[in-house]
RNA sequence: GCGACCAUAGCUCAGUUGGUUAGAGCACUAGAUUGUGAUUCUAGGGGUCGCGGGUUCGAAUCCCGUUGGUCGCCCCA
């Protein structure tokens, strides 16, 4: 056992696992670019106050925080939202709207490890600033679906549950709740899926008993799965706000339907995402088979840029975590061997042939091909074995007899066939083979 | 912060009521094979049995502690 180990909750990425992680990142980045999002980055270390301002003092217990040598209270970032709000807020008047940004970076949380959860993890974050209408939600949910589909997942593998804190507030208001009671009830609704009826105890302990009818109306609301059901129940109410909000729902679901994404999205008002800063639509993506944590989550947070010192600026965003994502892809067999293989492996007879091979190897590498060769002298059998194990598509054989005639042999590693080509045409032959 | 289970080679694991120098398969390296990838055979490297203490003539084995891991609870931005 080595004397030094990695810190608890921190992963190490040997080439095979880094290849898988890069595969995720590559797909996410490609999806974001397809949707017109621009990539940004920012410091991994931030002022502790940035997170306290957003989440309250109690957040400190879950942070990697410390005092730096200049006496500053700092923390490794546990999330991207405060940072991106600061970036956007600082230049809000100079940035073209809508502002569509994304990032793929590491985060740190001082938590106990669990399945799909560690102390250092990566997230894909995407946000739209400057659009108050539900078109921003359409664009982001579309991107979220694409990020997962791009990895090979289908509507049979995952779905997005769409909910709305505004809808809840209007509904609860119509049932006679005041603002404080409504917030308390949202906390209970957040737990309803796991605790069932016991979740209401969270509310009744703080705000007193519920009328049986009221509780029934809330449970009925929680059971809504489709837009027609929602329309039917909202239609019974005379709340103007409630029916106005229904128009936003029609726009979001209608837009996603027009994008061909209806199979990926369900109405599910059981999602409220405990965070107090969400102000409207909220959504989470889940594995359909359901034994994993949420794959992704997000929502609208129209007040946060202003709260963190910027101008008032509407915003919607979501994040996908890499750990649960990788578990799901693993379960579905969507993470094949992704280690980069060489295009060409040079098989070299001896010391003199090596110098000839070096010239060609350098030529091919400069042209952008992935080329490998043995660093030591080895028998031909061993060299071919290495070429096959590395996954090379072509072996180029530098033998004394061939070089004397000014040729090399190109071996198709899959077909086990060889052709001789003049060395002067070697690069063209490689190009033709690999592009065929 | 709380709880359960686990810890022997890089990996998966065996190891007898506590008893000689701790084993196997896979993987890795080399050779059989000095111009062609398989198979096979042979050999080799790799362990303070997670760490510390205790019981004992003797501990991988039993006891206590500790560290780490896995999984749950709390939380989940």
mmCIF file of C-alpha atoms in Angstrom, chain A residues 59-413:
data_model
loop_
_atom_site.group_PDB
_atom_site.id
_atom_site.type_symbol
_atom_site.label_atom_id
_atom_site.label_comp_id
_atom_site.label_asym_id
_atom_site.label_seq_id
_atom_site.Cartn_x
_atom_site.Cartn_y
_atom_site.Cartn_z
ATOM 1 C CA UNK A 59 -23.730 26.650 3.526
ATOM 2 C CA UNK A 60 -20.188 26.956 4.898
ATOM 3 C CA UNK A 61 -20.356 23.504 6.475
ATOM 4 C CA UNK A 62 -20.643 21.972 3.005
ATOM 5 C CA UNK A 63 -17.802 23.910 1.409
ATOM 6 C CA UNK A 64 -14.085 23.411 1.036
ATOM 7 C CA UNK A 65 -13.361 26.745 2.666
ATOM 8 C CA UNK A 66 -10.301 28.167 4.402
ATOM 9 C CA UNK A 67 -8.472 31.392 5.170
ATOM 10 C CA UNK A 68 -5.774 32.216 2.625
ATOM 11 C CA UNK A 69 -2.377 33.700 3.466
ATOM 12 C CA UNK A 70 -3.751 37.186 2.986
ATOM 13 C CA UNK A 71 -6.436 36.556 5.598
ATOM 14 C CA UNK A 72 -9.230 36.220 3.045
ATOM 15 C CA UNK A 73 -12.069 33.781 3.677
ATOM 16 C CA UNK A 74 -12.247 31.718 0.489
ATOM 17 C CA UNK A 75 -13.915 28.574 -0.830
ATOM 18 C CA UNK A 76 -13.498 26.197 -3.741
ATOM 19 C CA UNK A 77 -16.575 26.637 -5.917
ATOM 20 C CA UNK A 78 -19.451 24.260 -5.052
ATOM 21 C CA UNK A 79 -21.555 25.427 -8.009
ATOM 22 C CA UNK A 80 -21.370 27.761 -10.979
ATOM 23 C CA UNK A 81 -24.487 29.873 -10.601
ATOM 24 C CA UNK A 82 -23.142 32.624 -8.299
ATOM 25 C CA UNK A 83 -19.993 32.928 -10.396
ATOM 26 C CA UNK A 84 -21.779 33.189 -13.722
ATOM 27 C CA UNK A 85 -24.231 35.672 -12.233
ATOM 28 C CA UNK A 86 -21.305 37.838 -11.206
ATOM 29 C CA UNK A 87 -19.669 37.599 -14.625
ATOM 30 C CA UNK A 88 -22.862 38.444 -16.450
ATOM 31 C CA UNK A 89 -23.888 41.086 -13.929
ATOM 32 C CA UNK A 90 -20.565 42.915 -14.246
ATOM 33 C CA UNK A 91 -20.937 43.359 -18.002
ATOM 34 C CA UNK A 92 -24.675 43.025 -18.371
ATOM 35 C CA UNK A 93 -25.067 46.260 -20.315
ATOM 36 C CA UNK A 94 -22.336 45.365 -22.795
ATOM 37 C CA UNK A 95 -23.397 41.796 -23.578
ATOM 38 C CA UNK A 96 -25.654 40.978 -26.505
ATOM 39 C CA UNK A 97 -28.968 39.474 -25.432
ATOM 40 C CA UNK A 98 -29.895 36.798 -25.081
ATOM 41 C CA UNK A 99 -26.760 35.751 -23.257
ATOM 42 C CA UNK A 100 -26.361 31.994 -23.811
ATOM 43 C CA UNK A 101 -23.339 30.599 -21.989
ATOM 44 C CA UNK A 102 -22.082 27.207 -20.852
ATOM 45 C CA UNK A 103 -19.170 25.727 -18.929
ATOM 46 C CA UNK A 104 -17.773 22.275 -18.085
ATOM 47 C CA UNK A 105 -15.689 22.457 -14.919
ATOM 48 C CA UNK A 106 -14.975 20.794 -11.574
ATOM 49 C CA UNK A 107 -16.805 21.570 -8.353
ATOM 50 C CA UNK A 108 -16.042 20.819 -4.721
ATOM 51 C CA UNK A 109 -18.385 20.048 -1.863
ATOM 52 C CA UNK A 110 -17.390 18.836 1.577
ATOM 53 C CA UNK A 111 -19.847 15.971 1.804
ATOM 54 C CA UNK A 112 -19.991 12.331 2.651
ATOM 55 C CA UNK A 113 -19.487 10.093 -0.356
ATOM 56 C CA UNK A 114 -22.376 8.152 -1.822
ATOM 57 C CA UNK A 115 -23.259 6.464 -5.064
ATOM 58 C CA UNK A 116 -23.091 9.129 -7.741
ATOM 59 C CA UNK A 117 -21.746 11.698 -5.334
ATOM 60 C CA UNK A 118 -18.231 12.702 -4.390
ATOM 61 C CA UNK A 119 -16.312 15.674 -3.081
ATOM 62 C CA UNK A 120 -15.020 16.664 -6.484
ATOM 63 C CA UNK A 121 -17.213 16.295 -9.554
ATOM 64 C CA UNK A 122 -17.776 18.000 -12.872
ATOM 65 C CA UNK A 123 -20.886 19.656 -14.177
ATOM 66 C CA UNK A 124 -22.061 20.916 -17.506
ATOM 67 C CA UNK A 125 -23.754 24.247 -16.758
ATOM 68 C CA UNK A 126 -25.860 26.159 -19.282
ATOM 69 C CA UNK A 127 -27.687 29.418 -18.674
ATOM 70 C CA UNK A 128 -29.673 31.994 -20.595
ATOM 71 C CA UNK A 129 -29.751 35.557 -19.285
ATOM 72 C CA UNK A 130 -31.910 38.394 -20.478
ATOM 73 C CA UNK A 131 -35.001 36.498 -21.621
ATOM 74 C CA UNK A 132 -37.988 36.643 -19.322
ATOM 75 C CA UNK A 133 -40.334 34.636 -21.533
ATOM 76 C CA UNK A 134 -40.702 30.847 -21.561
ATOM 77 C CA UNK A 135 -38.793 30.624 -24.854
ATOM 78 C CA UNK A 136 -35.651 30.499 -22.707
ATOM 79 C CA UNK A 137 -36.999 27.378 -20.986
ATOM 80 C CA UNK A 138 -37.728 25.760 -24.348
ATOM 81 C CA UNK A 139 -34.188 26.393 -25.522
ATOM 82 C CA UNK A 140 -32.602 25.071 -22.326
ATOM 83 C CA UNK A 141 -34.738 21.967 -21.971
ATOM 84 C CA UNK A 142 -34.031 21.286 -25.636
ATOM 85 C CA UNK A 143 -30.326 21.544 -24.953
ATOM 86 C CA UNK A 144 -30.606 19.331 -21.886
ATOM 87 C CA UNK A 145 -32.324 16.623 -23.917
ATOM 88 C CA UNK A 146 -29.748 16.925 -26.677
ATOM 89 C CA UNK A 147 -26.861 16.596 -24.221
ATOM 90 C CA UNK A 148 -28.245 13.217 -23.141
ATOM 91 C CA UNK A 149 -29.379 12.037 -26.557
ATOM 92 C CA UNK A 150 -25.971 12.876 -27.965
ATOM 93 C CA UNK A 151 -24.526 10.268 -25.635
ATOM 94 C CA UNK A 152 -26.832 7.608 -27.058
ATOM 95 C CA UNK A 153 -29.646 7.787 -24.499
ATOM 96 C CA UNK A 154 -33.244 7.663 -25.683
ATOM 97 C CA UNK A 155 -36.702 8.519 -24.380
ATOM 98 C CA UNK A 156 -36.770 4.989 -22.954
ATOM 99 C CA UNK A 157 -33.745 5.808 -20.803
ATOM 100 C CA UNK A 158 -34.534 9.207 -19.316
ATOM 101 C CA UNK A 159 -37.131 11.953 -19.085
ATOM 102 C CA UNK A 160 -37.416 15.531 -17.925
ATOM 103 C CA UNK A 161 -39.939 16.395 -15.241
ATOM 104 C CA UNK A 162 -41.230 19.937 -15.615
ATOM 105 C CA UNK A 163 -42.724 21.893 -12.761
ATOM 106 C CA UNK A 164 -43.368 25.485 -11.827
ATOM 107 C CA UNK A 165 -42.998 27.272 -8.525
ATOM 108 C CA UNK A 166 -45.126 30.182 -9.748
ATOM 109 C CA UNK A 167 -47.955 27.845 -10.629
ATOM 110 C CA UNK A 168 -47.787 26.427 -7.107
ATOM 111 C CA UNK A 169 -47.806 29.866 -5.496
ATOM 112 C CA UNK A 170 -50.826 30.974 -7.547
ATOM 113 C CA UNK A 171 -52.617 27.701 -6.845
ATOM 114 C CA UNK A 172 -51.909 27.813 -3.128
ATOM 115 C CA UNK A 173 -52.914 31.454 -3.020
ATOM 116 C CA UNK A 174 -56.230 30.528 -4.603
ATOM 117 C CA UNK A 175 -56.606 27.911 -1.855
ATOM 118 C CA UNK A 176 -56.141 30.625 0.757
ATOM 119 C CA UNK A 177 -52.448 30.266 1.653
ATOM 120 C CA UNK A 178 -50.425 33.350 2.469
ATOM 121 C CA UNK A 179 -46.866 33.702 1.137
ATOM 122 C CA UNK A 180 -45.214 32.219 4.213
ATOM 123 C CA UNK A 181 -47.588 29.273 4.344
ATOM 124 C CA UNK A 182 -47.074 28.669 0.631
ATOM 125 C CA UNK A 183 -43.294 28.491 1.070
ATOM 126 C CA UNK A 184 -43.792 26.031 3.902
ATOM 127 C CA UNK A 185 -46.080 23.910 1.767
ATOM 128 C CA UNK A 186 -43.552 23.867 -1.093
ATOM 129 C CA UNK A 187 -41.043 22.406 1.340
ATOM 130 C CA UNK A 188 -43.513 19.632 2.125
ATOM 131 C CA UNK A 189 -44.314 19.037 -1.552
ATOM 132 C CA UNK A 190 -40.593 18.631 -2.227
ATOM 133 C CA UNK A 191 -40.587 15.668 0.164
ATOM 134 C CA UNK A 192 -43.941 14.212 -0.902
ATOM 135 C CA UNK A 193 -42.513 11.731 -3.375
ATOM 136 C CA UNK A 194 -40.272 10.137 -0.762
ATOM 137 C CA UNK A 195 -42.374 10.487 2.385
ATOM 138 C CA UNK A 196 -45.914 10.322 1.017
ATOM 139 C CA UNK A 197 -48.561 11.750 3.349
ATOM 140 C CA UNK A 198 -45.977 12.127 6.118
ATOM 141 C CA UNK A 199 -44.516 14.996 4.122
ATOM 142 C CA UNK A 200 -47.452 17.176 5.126
ATOM 143 C CA UNK A 201 -46.279 16.886 8.717
ATOM 144 C CA UNK A 202 -43.453 19.236 7.754
ATOM 145 C CA UNK A 203 -46.107 21.811 6.974
ATOM 146 C CA UNK A 204 -48.565 21.135 9.766
ATOM 147 C CA UNK A 205 -45.859 21.202 12.451
ATOM 148 C CA UNK A 206 -45.035 24.772 11.461
ATOM 149 C CA UNK A 207 -48.314 26.171 10.214
ATOM 150 C CA UNK A 208 -51.103 24.167 11.830
ATOM 151 C CA UNK A 209 -53.588 21.650 10.508
ATOM 152 C CA UNK A 210 -54.786 21.473 6.923
ATOM 153 C CA UNK A 211 -58.401 21.211 5.910
ATOM 154 C CA UNK A 212 -59.066 17.801 4.407
ATOM 155 C CA UNK A 213 -60.356 19.437 1.258
ATOM 156 C CA UNK A 214 -57.232 21.598 0.887
ATOM 157 C CA UNK A 215 -54.944 18.620 1.251
ATOM 158 C CA UNK A 216 -57.006 16.760 -1.327
ATOM 159 C CA UNK A 217 -56.648 19.627 -3.794
ATOM 160 C CA UNK A 218 -52.880 19.617 -3.309
ATOM 161 C CA UNK A 219 -52.570 15.868 -3.789
ATOM 162 C CA UNK A 220 -54.738 16.184 -6.883
ATOM 163 C CA UNK A 221 -52.372 18.851 -8.244
ATOM 164 C CA UNK A 222 -49.420 16.583 -7.554
ATOM 165 C CA UNK A 223 -51.024 13.838 -9.616
ATOM 166 C CA UNK A 224 -51.114 15.903 -12.808
ATOM 167 C CA UNK A 225 -49.112 14.320 -15.627
ATOM 168 C CA UNK A 226 -50.305 16.092 -18.765
ATOM 169 C CA UNK A 227 -51.230 19.537 -20.015
ATOM 170 C CA UNK A 228 -54.940 18.654 -20.515
ATOM 171 C CA UNK A 229 -55.155 17.502 -16.885
ATOM 172 C CA UNK A 230 -53.510 20.730 -15.803
ATOM 173 C CA UNK A 231 -55.892 22.779 -17.926
ATOM 174 C CA UNK A 232 -58.887 20.936 -16.486
ATOM 175 C CA UNK A 233 -57.881 21.537 -12.882
ATOM 176 C CA UNK A 234 -56.777 25.129 -13.386
ATOM 177 C CA UNK A 235 -59.975 25.773 -15.329
ATOM 178 C CA UNK A 236 -61.969 25.161 -12.131
ATOM 179 C CA UNK A 237 -60.242 28.122 -10.500
ATOM 180 C CA UNK A 238 -61.132 31.737 -11.117
ATOM 181 C CA UNK A 239 -57.572 32.921 -10.410
ATOM 182 C CA UNK A 240 -56.489 35.284 -13.190
ATOM 183 C CA UNK A 241 -52.818 34.681 -12.441
ATOM 184 C CA UNK A 242 -53.297 30.955 -12.615
ATOM 185 C CA UNK A 243 -54.930 30.996 -16.033
ATOM 186 C CA UNK A 244 -52.363 33.522 -17.311
ATOM 187 C CA UNK A 245 -49.596 31.212 -16.179
ATOM 188 C CA UNK A 246 -51.239 28.384 -18.067
ATOM 189 C CA UNK A 247 -50.424 30.273 -21.269
ATOM 190 C CA UNK A 248 -46.726 30.035 -20.428
ATOM 191 C CA UNK A 249 -47.130 26.296 -19.941
ATOM 192 C CA UNK A 250 -48.787 25.985 -23.342
ATOM 193 C CA UNK A 251 -45.886 27.864 -24.931
ATOM 194 C CA UNK A 252 -43.215 25.721 -23.269
ATOM 195 C CA UNK A 253 -44.866 22.367 -23.943
ATOM 196 C CA UNK A 254 -46.013 23.455 -27.393
ATOM 197 C CA UNK A 255 -42.492 24.545 -28.281
ATOM 198 C CA UNK A 256 -40.905 21.351 -27.033
ATOM 199 C CA UNK A 257 -43.535 19.338 -28.862
ATOM 200 C CA UNK A 258 -42.745 21.218 -32.078
ATOM 201 C CA UNK A 259 -39.070 20.353 -31.569
ATOM 202 C CA UNK A 260 -40.097 16.712 -31.470
ATOM 203 C CA UNK A 261 -39.213 16.359 -27.791
ATOM 204 C CA UNK A 262 -42.638 15.588 -26.321
ATOM 205 C CA UNK A 263 -41.601 12.035 -25.460
ATOM 206 C CA UNK A 264 -38.834 13.355 -23.227
ATOM 207 C CA UNK A 265 -40.908 15.741 -21.104
ATOM 208 C CA UNK A 266 -43.657 15.162 -18.565
ATOM 209 C CA UNK A 267 -45.604 17.528 -16.366
ATOM 210 C CA UNK A 268 -44.732 16.707 -12.778
ATOM 211 C CA UNK A 269 -45.512 19.242 -10.106
ATOM 212 C CA UNK A 270 -43.812 17.097 -7.475
ATOM 213 C CA UNK A 271 -40.538 18.736 -8.490
ATOM 214 C CA UNK A 272 -40.024 22.015 -6.687
ATOM 215 C CA UNK A 273 -36.275 21.956 -6.022
ATOM 216 C CA UNK A 274 -35.859 23.130 -2.454
ATOM 217 C CA UNK A 275 -33.711 26.094 -3.396
ATOM 218 C CA UNK A 276 -35.413 29.274 -2.405
ATOM 219 C CA UNK A 277 -33.959 31.264 -5.290
ATOM 220 C CA UNK A 278 -35.915 29.562 -8.074
ATOM 221 C CA UNK A 279 -38.686 31.822 -9.292
ATOM 222 C CA UNK A 280 -40.641 29.975 -11.977
ATOM 223 C CA UNK A 281 -40.278 26.860 -14.053
ATOM 224 C CA UNK A 282 -38.057 24.169 -12.538
ATOM 225 C CA UNK A 283 -37.092 20.854 -14.098
ATOM 226 C CA UNK A 284 -35.081 17.737 -13.400
ATOM 227 C CA UNK A 285 -33.925 14.879 -15.605
ATOM 228 C CA UNK A 286 -34.145 11.313 -14.303
ATOM 229 C CA UNK A 287 -33.265 7.802 -15.302
ATOM 230 C CA UNK A 288 -36.552 6.079 -16.201
ATOM 231 C CA UNK A 289 -35.601 2.907 -14.359
ATOM 232 C CA UNK A 290 -35.140 5.139 -11.399
ATOM 233 C CA UNK A 291 -32.484 3.868 -9.013
ATOM 234 C CA UNK A 292 -30.111 6.748 -9.641
ATOM 235 C CA UNK A 293 -29.922 10.297 -8.402
ATOM 236 C CA UNK A 294 -31.185 13.106 -10.619
ATOM 237 C CA UNK A 295 -29.153 13.359 -13.811
ATOM 238 C CA UNK A 296 -29.661 17.085 -14.171
ATOM 239 C CA UNK A 297 -31.630 19.919 -12.668
ATOM 240 C CA UNK A 298 -32.384 23.546 -13.259
ATOM 241 C CA UNK A 299 -34.888 26.313 -13.355
ATOM 242 C CA UNK A 300 -35.530 30.019 -13.553
ATOM 243 C CA UNK A 301 -33.866 32.398 -11.107
ATOM 244 C CA UNK A 302 -34.891 35.899 -12.121
ATOM 245 C CA UNK A 303 -33.805 37.604 -8.882
ATOM 246 C CA UNK A 304 -30.327 36.199 -8.383
ATOM 247 C CA UNK A 305 -28.223 38.473 -10.605
ATOM 248 C CA UNK A 306 -29.673 41.490 -8.831
ATOM 249 C CA UNK A 307 -29.275 39.894 -5.414
ATOM 250 C CA UNK A 308 -25.578 39.308 -6.095
ATOM 251 C CA UNK A 309 -24.977 42.948 -6.973
ATOM 252 C CA UNK A 310 -25.792 43.115 -10.680
ATOM 253 C CA UNK A 311 -28.714 44.720 -12.485
ATOM 254 C CA UNK A 312 -32.104 43.032 -12.546
ATOM 255 C CA UNK A 313 -31.735 40.343 -15.185
ATOM 256 C CA UNK A 314 -33.991 37.354 -15.830
ATOM 257 C CA UNK A 315 -32.195 34.029 -16.002
ATOM 258 C CA UNK A 316 -32.741 30.303 -16.490
ATOM 259 C CA UNK A 317 -30.139 27.593 -16.152
ATOM 260 C CA UNK A 318 -29.448 23.941 -15.532
ATOM 261 C CA UNK A 319 -26.560 21.641 -14.703
ATOM 262 C CA UNK A 320 -25.757 18.022 -15.554
ATOM 263 C CA UNK A 321 -23.448 16.139 -13.187
ATOM 264 C CA UNK A 322 -20.810 13.790 -14.536
ATOM 265 C CA UNK A 323 -20.980 11.066 -11.872
ATOM 266 C CA UNK A 324 -24.593 9.942 -12.167
ATOM 267 C CA UNK A 325 -24.381 10.425 -15.924
ATOM 268 C CA UNK A 326 -21.478 8.031 -16.142
ATOM 269 C CA UNK A 327 -23.238 5.456 -13.963
ATOM 270 C CA UNK A 328 -26.252 5.523 -16.279
ATOM 271 C CA UNK A 329 -24.167 5.251 -19.439
ATOM 272 C CA UNK A 330 -22.281 2.372 -17.863
ATOM 273 C CA UNK A 331 -25.559 0.591 -17.075
ATOM 274 C CA UNK A 332 -26.740 1.068 -20.647
ATOM 275 C CA UNK A 333 -23.475 -0.111 -22.204
ATOM 276 C CA UNK A 334 -22.907 3.276 -23.811
ATOM 277 C CA UNK A 335 -19.294 3.639 -22.725
ATOM 278 C CA UNK A 336 -17.242 1.439 -25.057
ATOM 279 C CA UNK A 337 -13.478 1.471 -24.999
ATOM 280 C CA UNK A 338 -12.736 5.059 -25.903
ATOM 281 C CA UNK A 339 -8.959 5.167 -25.539
ATOM 282 C CA UNK A 340 -7.352 6.847 -28.509
ATOM 283 C CA UNK A 341 -5.620 4.329 -30.770
ATOM 284 C CA UNK A 342 -2.760 5.120 -33.166
ATOM 285 C CA UNK A 343 -3.463 5.291 -36.881
ATOM 286 C CA UNK A 344 -0.068 3.886 -37.710
ATOM 287 C CA UNK A 345 2.436 1.688 -35.920
ATOM 288 C CA UNK A 346 5.963 1.540 -37.319
ATOM 289 C CA UNK A 347 7.548 -1.919 -37.233
ATOM 290 C CA UNK A 348 11.293 -1.475 -37.285
ATOM 291 C CA UNK A 349 13.889 -4.152 -38.055
ATOM 292 C CA UNK A 350 17.003 -2.675 -36.410
ATOM 293 C CA UNK A 351 19.123 0.338 -35.601
ATOM 294 C CA UNK A 352 19.733 1.430 -39.207
ATOM 295 C CA UNK A 353 16.131 0.984 -40.264
ATOM 296 C CA UNK A 354 15.092 2.993 -37.203
ATOM 297 C CA UNK A 355 16.652 6.147 -38.618
ATOM 298 C CA UNK A 356 14.747 5.749 -41.868
ATOM 299 C CA UNK A 357 11.574 5.121 -39.917
ATOM 300 C CA UNK A 358 12.114 8.258 -37.813
ATOM 301 C CA UNK A 359 12.067 10.411 -40.933
ATOM 302 C CA UNK A 360 8.737 8.959 -42.049
ATOM 303 C CA UNK A 361 7.242 8.935 -38.553
ATOM 304 C CA UNK A 362 7.998 12.617 -38.180
ATOM 305 C CA UNK A 363 6.467 13.315 -41.574
ATOM 306 C CA UNK A 364 3.243 11.485 -40.709
ATOM 307 C CA UNK A 365 2.973 13.063 -37.290
ATOM 308 C CA UNK A 366 3.450 16.536 -38.732
ATOM 309 C CA UNK A 367 0.587 15.739 -41.107
ATOM 310 C CA UNK A 368 -1.621 15.030 -38.086
ATOM 311 C CA UNK A 369 -1.660 11.246 -38.004
ATOM 312 C CA UNK A 370 -1.331 9.397 -34.736
ATOM 313 C CA UNK A 371 1.841 7.355 -35.025
ATOM 314 C CA UNK A 372 3.561 5.089 -32.528
ATOM 315 C CA UNK A 373 6.575 2.771 -32.639
ATOM 316 C CA UNK A 374 8.651 0.662 -30.227
ATOM 317 C CA UNK A 375 11.239 2.574 -28.238
ATOM 318 C CA UNK A 376 13.463 -0.478 -27.975
ATOM 319 C CA UNK A 377 14.531 -3.052 -30.517
ATOM 320 C CA UNK A 378 12.068 -5.914 -30.527
ATOM 321 C CA UNK A 379 11.403 -8.956 -32.659
ATOM 322 C CA UNK A 380 8.831 -8.533 -35.425
ATOM 323 C CA UNK A 381 6.359 -10.807 -33.694
ATOM 324 C CA UNK A 382 6.415 -8.685 -30.567
ATOM 325 C CA UNK A 383 6.063 -5.505 -32.568
ATOM 326 C CA UNK A 384 2.996 -6.739 -34.439
ATOM 327 C CA UNK A 385 1.515 -7.842 -31.174
ATOM 328 C CA UNK A 386 2.002 -4.368 -29.732
ATOM 329 C CA UNK A 387 0.513 -2.793 -32.857
ATOM 330 C CA UNK A 388 -2.580 -4.974 -32.531
ATOM 331 C CA UNK A 389 -2.940 -4.330 -28.799
ATOM 332 C CA UNK A 390 -2.729 -0.586 -29.297
ATOM 333 C CA UNK A 391 -5.439 -0.816 -31.945
ATOM 334 C CA UNK A 392 -3.362 0.551 -34.815
ATOM 335 C CA UNK A 393 -5.079 0.357 -38.190
ATOM 336 C CA UNK A 394 -1.900 0.210 -40.248
ATOM 337 C CA UNK A 395 1.552 -1.181 -39.592
ATOM 338 C CA UNK A 396 4.365 0.172 -41.720
ATOM 339 C CA UNK A 397 7.279 -2.235 -41.927
ATOM 340 C CA UNK A 398 10.789 -0.862 -42.090
ATOM 341 C CA UNK A 399 12.861 -3.873 -43.112
ATOM 342 C CA UNK A 400 16.433 -3.795 -44.388
ATOM 343 C CA UNK A 401 15.609 -5.655 -47.570
ATOM 344 C CA UNK A 402 12.688 -3.372 -48.450
ATOM 345 C CA UNK A 403 14.546 -0.164 -47.670
ATOM 346 C CA UNK A 404 17.365 -1.295 -49.934
ATOM 347 C CA UNK A 405 14.781 -1.365 -52.724
ATOM 348 C CA UNK A 406 13.313 1.991 -51.687
ATOM 349 C CA UNK A 407 9.982 0.578 -50.515
ATOM 350 C CA UNK A 408 8.085 -0.092 -47.267
ATOM 351 C CA UNK A 409 5.258 -2.487 -46.575
ATOM 352 C CA UNK A 410 1.863 -1.252 -45.410
ATOM 353 C CA UNK A 411 -0.032 -3.859 -43.464
ATOM 354 C CA UNK A 412 -3.769 -3.622 -42.959
ATOM 355 C CA UNK A 413 -3.982 -4.778 -39.355
#
